[in-house]
Amino acid sequence: MADNHQSLVEEMVNLKDRLPKRQRYLCDFILKNYSSLGLITVKELSEESGVGVSTVMRTIHSLGYSNFNDFRKDIYDESLTEKTNSKWKLRDSLSDAPENKKYEHTMVRMSKESVELLDKSLNEELLENFDKTIDMMSKAACINIFGTRPYKPVALYFEQLIGEFYPKLRQLSHDSEIVFDKVLQIEKDEVLIIFAFEPYTERIIQAAKVAFDLGVPIILITDHISCPIINYATAILKIEVSDDKFSIVPTIALIEAIVIEFGKRSSVDSMKKLNKLEKTLKEHHVTFSY
């Protein structure tokens, strides 16, 4: 049972990897959905998660609860706390609109949903970890970046933006086959930024564990607190994602904010390098100017 110093969600994150497979699966389900579970019954949780009632009971016993009602009350209280602490409220979901509503242009609908996801992502925990991320990057001897599958382009975009004024970067995303070779070269005074979103790849989880074992600080940008890399990360930037549509808009907004804030920390050097780059590109006719 969660104590005064650790929430139930935090305890579940720390404990789940030591539980049997089905109990671990149930913990992941709860961590992804606890804010919408409400006062769910044992049977409903069993049916919605796809595990047996006995697995549900064994799991709550592993978490220190003698009965389901106490567990349900704590998880419900935490969901209310999360909603209350958020500085920005999620607007009415588009899915709540009547089925017979008028057709809405895809561009309009996607724009609205992107704004909703951004609003829901912005909370005190994200802001705290954002500031922590900037501090870690500012102190690091080198910034290493790793993203796989659909988020490899995001990792490359991040490198492109920050690389315009900051040279101490290492991109690990180009060839995941040799990522372990590269991770083993990272020193403790560097930092590793990982983009890990469902479905998580074995390669990125293994790379994070290797870096963690080496004592390398990890900044994790992810979608769920059930992400297997959570326990390896020093700073966690959790971004809301759509349940039924693929969108990287919140992630792009986050990394652009990181680049801007990081650039401010070294504004004099950053502006000198950007001005020099602009001048060089013009002189060599790379960019057009009147």
mmCIF file with all atom_site columns, N, CA and C in Angstrom, residues 83-114:
data_model
loop_
_atom_site.group_PDB
_atom_site.id
_atom_site.type_symbol
_atom_site.label_atom_id
_atom_site.label_alt_id
_atom_site.label_comp_id
_atom_site.label_asym_id
_atom_site.label_entity_id
_atom_site.label_seq_id
_atom_site.pdbx_PDB_ins_code
_atom_site.Cartn_x
_atom_site.Cartn_y
_atom_site.Cartn_z
_atom_site.occupancy
_atom_site.B_iso_or_equiv
_atom_site.pdbx_formal_charge
_atom_site.auth_seq_id
_atom_site.auth_comp_id
_atom_site.auth_asym_id
_atom_site.auth_atom_id
_atom_site.pdbx_PDB_model_num
ATOM 1  N N  . LYS A 1 83  ? -6.301  15.372 -12.077 1.00 0.00 ? 83  LYS A N  1
ATOM 2  C CA . LYS A 1 83  ? -7.141  16.317 -12.801 1.00 0.00 ? 83  LYS A CA 1
ATOM 3  C C  . LYS A 1 83  ? -7.135  17.678 -12.114 1.00 0.00 ? 83  LYS A C  1
ATOM 4  N N  . THR A 1 84  ? -7.077  17.692 -10.768 1.00 0.00 ? 84  THR A N  1
ATOM 5  C CA . THR A 1 84  ? -7.100  18.947 -10.039 1.00 0.00 ? 84  THR A CA 1
ATOM 6  C C  . THR A 1 84  ? -5.794  19.706 -10.183 1.00 0.00 ? 84  THR A C  1
ATOM 7  N N  . ASN A 1 85  ? -4.657  18.992 -10.224 1.00 0.00 ? 85  ASN A N  1
ATOM 8  C CA . ASN A 1 85  ? -3.354  19.638 -10.275 1.00 0.00 ? 85  ASN A CA 1
ATOM 9  C C  . ASN A 1 85  ? -3.036  20.231 -11.637 1.00 0.00 ? 85  ASN A C  1
ATOM 10 N N  . SER A 1 86  ? -3.697  19.776 -12.674 1.00 0.00 ? 86  SER A N  1
ATOM 11 C CA . SER A 1 86  ? -3.384  20.262 -14.011 1.00 0.00 ? 86  SER A CA 1
ATOM 12 C C  . SER A 1 86  ? -3.732  21.730 -14.141 1.00 0.00 ? 86  SER A C  1
ATOM 13 N N  . LYS A 1 87  ? -2.805  22.535 -14.670 1.00 0.00 ? 87  LYS A N  1
ATOM 14 C CA . LYS A 1 87  ? -3.040  23.961 -14.829 1.00 0.00 ? 87  LYS A CA 1
ATOM 15 C C  . LYS A 1 87  ? -3.884  24.244 -16.056 1.00 0.00 ? 87  LYS A C  1
ATOM 16 N N  . TRP A 1 88  ? -3.914  23.327 -16.973 1.00 0.00 ? 88  TRP A N  1
ATOM 17 C CA . TRP A 1 88  ? -4.710  23.500 -18.191 1.00 0.00 ? 88  TRP A CA 1
ATOM 18 C C  . TRP A 1 88  ? -5.691  22.343 -18.294 1.00 0.00 ? 88  TRP A C  1
ATOM 19 N N  . LYS A 1 89  ? -6.949  22.628 -18.521 1.00 0.00 ? 89  LYS A N  1
ATOM 20 C CA . LYS A 1 89  ? -7.975  21.588 -18.590 1.00 0.00 ? 89  LYS A CA 1
ATOM 21 C C  . LYS A 1 89  ? -8.182  21.125 -20.026 1.00 0.00 ? 89  LYS A C  1
ATOM 22 N N  . LEU A 1 90  ? -8.368  19.829 -20.173 1.00 0.00 ? 90  LEU A N  1
ATOM 23 C CA . LEU A 1 90  ? -8.649  19.266 -21.499 1.00 0.00 ? 90  LEU A CA 1
ATOM 24 C C  . LEU A 1 90  ? -10.038 19.690 -21.937 1.00 0.00 ? 90  LEU A C  1
ATOM 25 N N  . ARG A 1 91  ? -10.131 20.240 -23.109 1.00 0.00 ? 91  ARG A N  1
ATOM 26 C CA . ARG A 1 91  ? -11.437 20.638 -23.639 1.00 0.00 ? 91  ARG A CA 1
ATOM 27 C C  . ARG A 1 91  ? -12.282 19.403 -23.930 1.00 0.00 ? 91  ARG A C  1
ATOM 28 N N  . ASP A 1 92  ? -13.558 19.624 -24.129 1.00 0.00 ? 92  ASP A N  1
ATOM 29 C CA . ASP A 1 92  ? -14.460 18.503 -24.413 1.00 0.00 ? 92  ASP A CA 1
ATOM 30 C C  . ASP A 1 92  ? -13.927 17.690 -25.570 1.00 0.00 ? 92  ASP A C  1
ATOM 31 N N  . SER A 1 93  ? -13.848 16.392 -25.357 1.00 0.00 ? 93  SER A N  1
ATOM 32 C CA . SER A 1 93  ? -13.302 15.516 -26.400 1.00 0.00 ? 93  SER A CA 1
ATOM 33 C C  . SER A 1 93  ? -14.191 15.508 -27.633 1.00 0.00 ? 93  SER A C  1
ATOM 34 N N  . LEU A 1 94  ? -13.556 15.449 -28.782 1.00 0.00 ? 94  LEU A N  1
ATOM 35 C CA . LEU A 1 94  ? -14.323 15.396 -30.035 1.00 0.00 ? 94  LEU A CA 1
ATOM 36 C C  . LEU A 1 94  ? -15.200 14.146 -30.083 1.00 0.00 ? 94  LEU A C  1
ATOM 37 N N  . SER A 1 95  ? -14.740 13.090 -29.421 1.00 0.00 ? 95  SER A N  1
ATOM 38 C CA . SER A 1 95  ? -15.508 11.847 -29.442 1.00 0.00 ? 95  SER A CA 1
ATOM 39 C C  . SER A 1 95  ? -16.798 11.953 -28.660 1.00 0.00 ? 95  SER A C  1
ATOM 40 N N  . ASP A 1 96  ? -16.928 12.994 -27.838 1.00 0.00 ? 96  ASP A N  1
ATOM 41 C CA . ASP A 1 96  ? -18.142 13.170 -27.062 1.00 0.00 ? 96  ASP A CA 1
ATOM 42 C C  . ASP A 1 96  ? -19.243 13.867 -27.856 1.00 0.00 ? 96  ASP A C  1
ATOM 43 N N  . ALA A 1 97  ? -18.888 14.332 -29.063 1.00 0.00 ? 97  ALA A N  1
ATOM 44 C CA . ALA A 1 97  ? -19.872 15.043 -29.865 1.00 0.00 ? 97  ALA A CA 1
ATOM 45 C C  . ALA A 1 97  ? -20.937 14.079 -30.377 1.00 0.00 ? 97  ALA A C  1
ATOM 46 N N  . PRO A 1 98  ? -22.145 14.560 -30.650 1.00 0.00 ? 98  PRO A N  1
ATOM 47 C CA . PRO A 1 98  ? -23.216 13.690 -31.149 1.00 0.00 ? 98  PRO A CA 1
ATOM 48 C C  . PRO A 1 98  ? -22.827 13.020 -32.455 1.00 0.00 ? 98  PRO A C  1
ATOM 49 N N  . GLU A 1 99  ? -23.328 11.809 -32.649 1.00 0.00 ? 99  GLU A N  1
ATOM 50 C CA . GLU A 1 99  ? -22.993 11.058 -33.856 1.00 0.00 ? 99  GLU A CA 1
ATOM 51 C C  . GLU A 1 99  ? -23.511 11.735 -35.117 1.00 0.00 ? 99  GLU A C  1
ATOM 52 N N  . ASN A 1 100 ? -24.607 12.492 -35.003 1.00 0.00 ? 100 ASN A N  1
ATOM 53 C CA . ASN A 1 100 ? -25.201 13.112 -36.182 1.00 0.00 ? 100 ASN A CA 1
ATOM 54 C C  . ASN A 1 100 ? -24.700 14.536 -36.422 1.00 0.00 ? 100 ASN A C  1
ATOM 55 N N  . LYS A 1 101 ? -23.540 14.877 -35.842 1.00 0.00 ? 101 LYS A N  1
ATOM 56 C CA . LYS A 1 101 ? -23.018 16.227 -36.034 1.00 0.00 ? 101 LYS A CA 1
ATOM 57 C C  . LYS A 1 101 ? -22.632 16.442 -37.493 1.00 0.00 ? 101 LYS A C  1
ATOM 58 N N  . LYS A 1 102 ? -22.512 17.696 -37.865 1.00 0.00 ? 102 LYS A N  1
ATOM 59 C CA . LYS A 1 102 ? -22.148 18.037 -39.227 1.00 0.00 ? 102 LYS A CA 1
ATOM 60 C C  . LYS A 1 102 ? -20.703 17.624 -39.508 1.00 0.00 ? 102 LYS A C  1
ATOM 61 N N  . TYR A 1 103 ? -20.437 17.374 -40.775 1.00 0.00 ? 103 TYR A N  1
ATOM 62 C CA . TYR A 1 103 ? -19.083 16.990 -41.171 1.00 0.00 ? 103 TYR A CA 1
ATOM 63 C C  . TYR A 1 103 ? -18.095 18.097 -40.793 1.00 0.00 ? 103 TYR A C  1
ATOM 64 N N  . GLU A 1 104 ? -16.976 17.693 -40.235 1.00 0.00 ? 104 GLU A N  1
ATOM 65 C CA . GLU A 1 104 ? -15.928 18.640 -39.876 1.00 0.00 ? 104 GLU A CA 1
ATOM 66 C C  . GLU A 1 104 ? -14.685 18.322 -40.694 1.00 0.00 ? 104 GLU A C  1
ATOM 67 N N  . HIS A 1 105 ? -14.137 19.322 -41.338 1.00 0.00 ? 105 HIS A N  1
ATOM 68 C CA . HIS A 1 105 ? -12.970 19.133 -42.202 1.00 0.00 ? 105 HIS A CA 1
ATOM 69 C C  . HIS A 1 105 ? -11.836 18.482 -41.412 1.00 0.00 ? 105 HIS A C  1
ATOM 70 N N  . THR A 1 106 ? -11.144 17.562 -42.058 1.00 0.00 ? 106 THR A N  1
ATOM 71 C CA . THR A 1 106 ? -10.065 16.823 -41.389 1.00 0.00 ? 106 THR A CA 1
ATOM 72 C C  . THR A 1 106 ? -9.017  17.761 -40.799 1.00 0.00 ? 106 THR A C  1
ATOM 73 N N  . MET A 1 107 ? -8.666  18.811 -41.532 1.00 0.00 ? 107 MET A N  1
ATOM 74 C CA . MET A 1 107 ? -7.660  19.756 -41.049 1.00 0.00 ? 107 MET A CA 1
ATOM 75 C C  . MET A 1 107 ? -8.133  20.442 -39.772 1.00 0.00 ? 107 MET A C  1
ATOM 76 N N  . VAL A 1 108 ? -9.404  20.827 -39.750 1.00 0.00 ? 108 VAL A N  1
ATOM 77 C CA . VAL A 1 108 ? -9.965  21.482 -38.567 1.00 0.00 ? 108 VAL A CA 1
ATOM 78 C C  . VAL A 1 108 ? -9.994  20.512 -37.388 1.00 0.00 ? 108 VAL A C  1
ATOM 79 N N  . ARG A 1 109 ? -10.453 19.283 -37.647 1.00 0.00 ? 109 ARG A N  1
ATOM 80 C CA . ARG A 1 109 ? -10.560 18.280 -36.589 1.00 0.00 ? 109 ARG A CA 1
ATOM 81 C C  . ARG A 1 109 ? -9.200  17.928 -36.007 1.00 0.00 ? 109 ARG A C  1
ATOM 82 N N  . MET A 1 110 ? -8.202  17.726 -36.870 1.00 0.00 ? 110 MET A N  1
ATOM 83 C CA . MET A 1 110 ? -6.866  17.382 -36.400 1.00 0.00 ? 110 MET A CA 1
ATOM 84 C C  . MET A 1 110 ? -6.228  18.530 -35.632 1.00 0.00 ? 110 MET A C  1
ATOM 85 N N  . SER A 1 111 ? -6.484  19.759 -36.072 1.00 0.00 ? 111 SER A N  1
ATOM 86 C CA . SER A 1 111 ? -5.940  20.928 -35.372 1.00 0.00 ? 111 SER A CA 1
ATOM 87 C C  . SER A 1 111 ? -6.521  21.027 -33.965 1.00 0.00 ? 111 SER A C  1
ATOM 88 N N  . LYS A 1 112 ? -7.828  20.802 -33.862 1.00 0.00 ? 112 LYS A N  1
ATOM 89 C CA . LYS A 1 112 ? -8.470  20.848 -32.554 1.00 0.00 ? 112 LYS A CA 1
ATOM 90 C C  . LYS A 1 112 ? -7.922  19.766 -31.630 1.00 0.00 ? 112 LYS A C  1
ATOM 91 N N  . GLU A 1 113 ? -7.761  18.563 -32.183 1.00 0.00 ? 113 GLU A N  1
ATOM 92 C CA . GLU A 1 113 ? -7.263  17.468 -31.357 1.00 0.00 ? 113 GLU A CA 1
ATOM 93 C C  . GLU A 1 113 ? -5.827  17.725 -30.906 1.00 0.00 ? 113 GLU A C  1
ATOM 94 N N  . SER A 1 114 ? -5.025  18.343 -31.770 1.00 0.00 ? 114 SER A N  1
ATOM 95 C CA . SER A 1 114 ? -3.642  18.668 -31.400 1.00 0.00 ? 114 SER A CA 1
ATOM 96 C C  . SER A 1 114 ? -3.615  19.645 -30.236 1.00 0.00 ? 114 SER A C  1
#
